[in-house]
């Protein structure tokens, strides 16, 4: 298993996702999401969901965060935070199928995804739990 994320590091990731969520553009669903990813050198990249009047063109928060990370030249994710839903609603804002695959591209199977509500952590799931028996870059190495 991966090491538990230090509380101070989790707090920084959570704060980055929280700030990104403030800028979510979700006029159609009203469902605001923020995400943040941590790279091995300690950099944090955040993103929000950005919807579109042509609904399928909307982008998830995780995709925004991973896009920012890749644009900065970073290629590895060692932890992620996703914040969605309303305070105390008890729901899990788990990444959608497409975003599970996006995370998997840059993360290890035991990389932890911290699934949060606005009030804080609700559940931790690994990338392998979110996307078992996944297809990834190694499949193309053979
Ligand atoms: N959404 C995310 O950004 N991330 C998730 O993990 C789940 C869903 C967005 C997509 C859409 O803008 C809104 O939430 C409702 O589905």
PDB file of C-alpha atoms and ligand atoms in Angstrom, residues 29 31 33 49 51 60-62 82 93-96, ligand 1:
ATOM      1  CA  UNK A  29     -25.942  20.724 -13.569  1.00  0.00           C
ATOM      2  CA  UNK A  31     -22.955  20.418  -9.409  1.00  0.00           C
ATOM      3  CA  UNK A  33     -16.516  19.922  -8.393  1.00  0.00           C
ATOM      4  CA  UNK A  49     -15.527  21.236 -13.849  1.00  0.00           C
ATOM      5  CA  UNK A  51     -19.531  22.755 -18.471  1.00  0.00           C
ATOM      6  CA  UNK A  60     -14.690  17.231 -15.360  1.00  0.00           C
ATOM      7  CA  UNK A  61     -12.621  18.752 -12.549  1.00  0.00           C
ATOM      8  CA  UNK A  62     -10.187  15.832 -12.631  1.00  0.00           C
ATOM      9  CA  UNK A  82     -11.868  15.361  -5.408  1.00  0.00           C
ATOM     10  CA  UNK A  93     -18.290  12.212  -5.620  1.00  0.00           C
ATOM     11  CA  UNK A  94     -16.237   9.449  -7.194  1.00  0.00           C
ATOM     12  CA  UNK A  95     -14.491  10.175 -10.493  1.00  0.00           C
ATOM     13  CA  UNK A  96     -16.461   9.231 -13.607  1.00  0.00           C
TER      14      UNK A  96
HETATM   15  N1  LIG B   1     -18.079  15.905 -12.391  1.00  0.00           N
HETATM   16  C1  LIG B   1     -16.752  16.121 -12.156  1.00  0.00           C
HETATM   17  O1  LIG B   1     -16.202  17.170 -12.524  1.00  0.00           O
HETATM   18  N2  LIG B   1     -16.054  15.162 -11.507  1.00  0.00           N
HETATM   19  C2  LIG B   1     -16.600  14.047 -10.950  1.00  0.00           C
HETATM   20  O2  LIG B   1     -15.892  13.290 -10.294  1.00  0.00           O
HETATM   21  C3  LIG B   1     -18.022  13.756 -11.154  1.00  0.00           C
HETATM   22  C4  LIG B   1     -18.771  14.702 -12.008  1.00  0.00           C
HETATM   23  C5  LIG B   1     -18.853  16.977 -13.047  1.00  0.00           C
HETATM   24  C6  LIG B   1     -19.241  16.764 -14.460  1.00  0.00           C
HETATM   25  C7  LIG B   1     -20.430  17.699 -14.583  1.00  0.00           C
HETATM   26  O3  LIG B   1     -19.968  19.009 -14.856  1.00  0.00           O
HETATM   27  C8  LIG B   1     -21.055  17.686 -13.201  1.00  0.00           C
HETATM   28  O4  LIG B   1     -20.052  17.190 -12.333  1.00  0.00           O
HETATM   29  C9  LIG B   1     -22.287  16.807 -13.098  1.00  0.00           C
HETATM   30  O5  LIG B   1     -22.055  15.558 -13.599  1.00  0.00           O
END
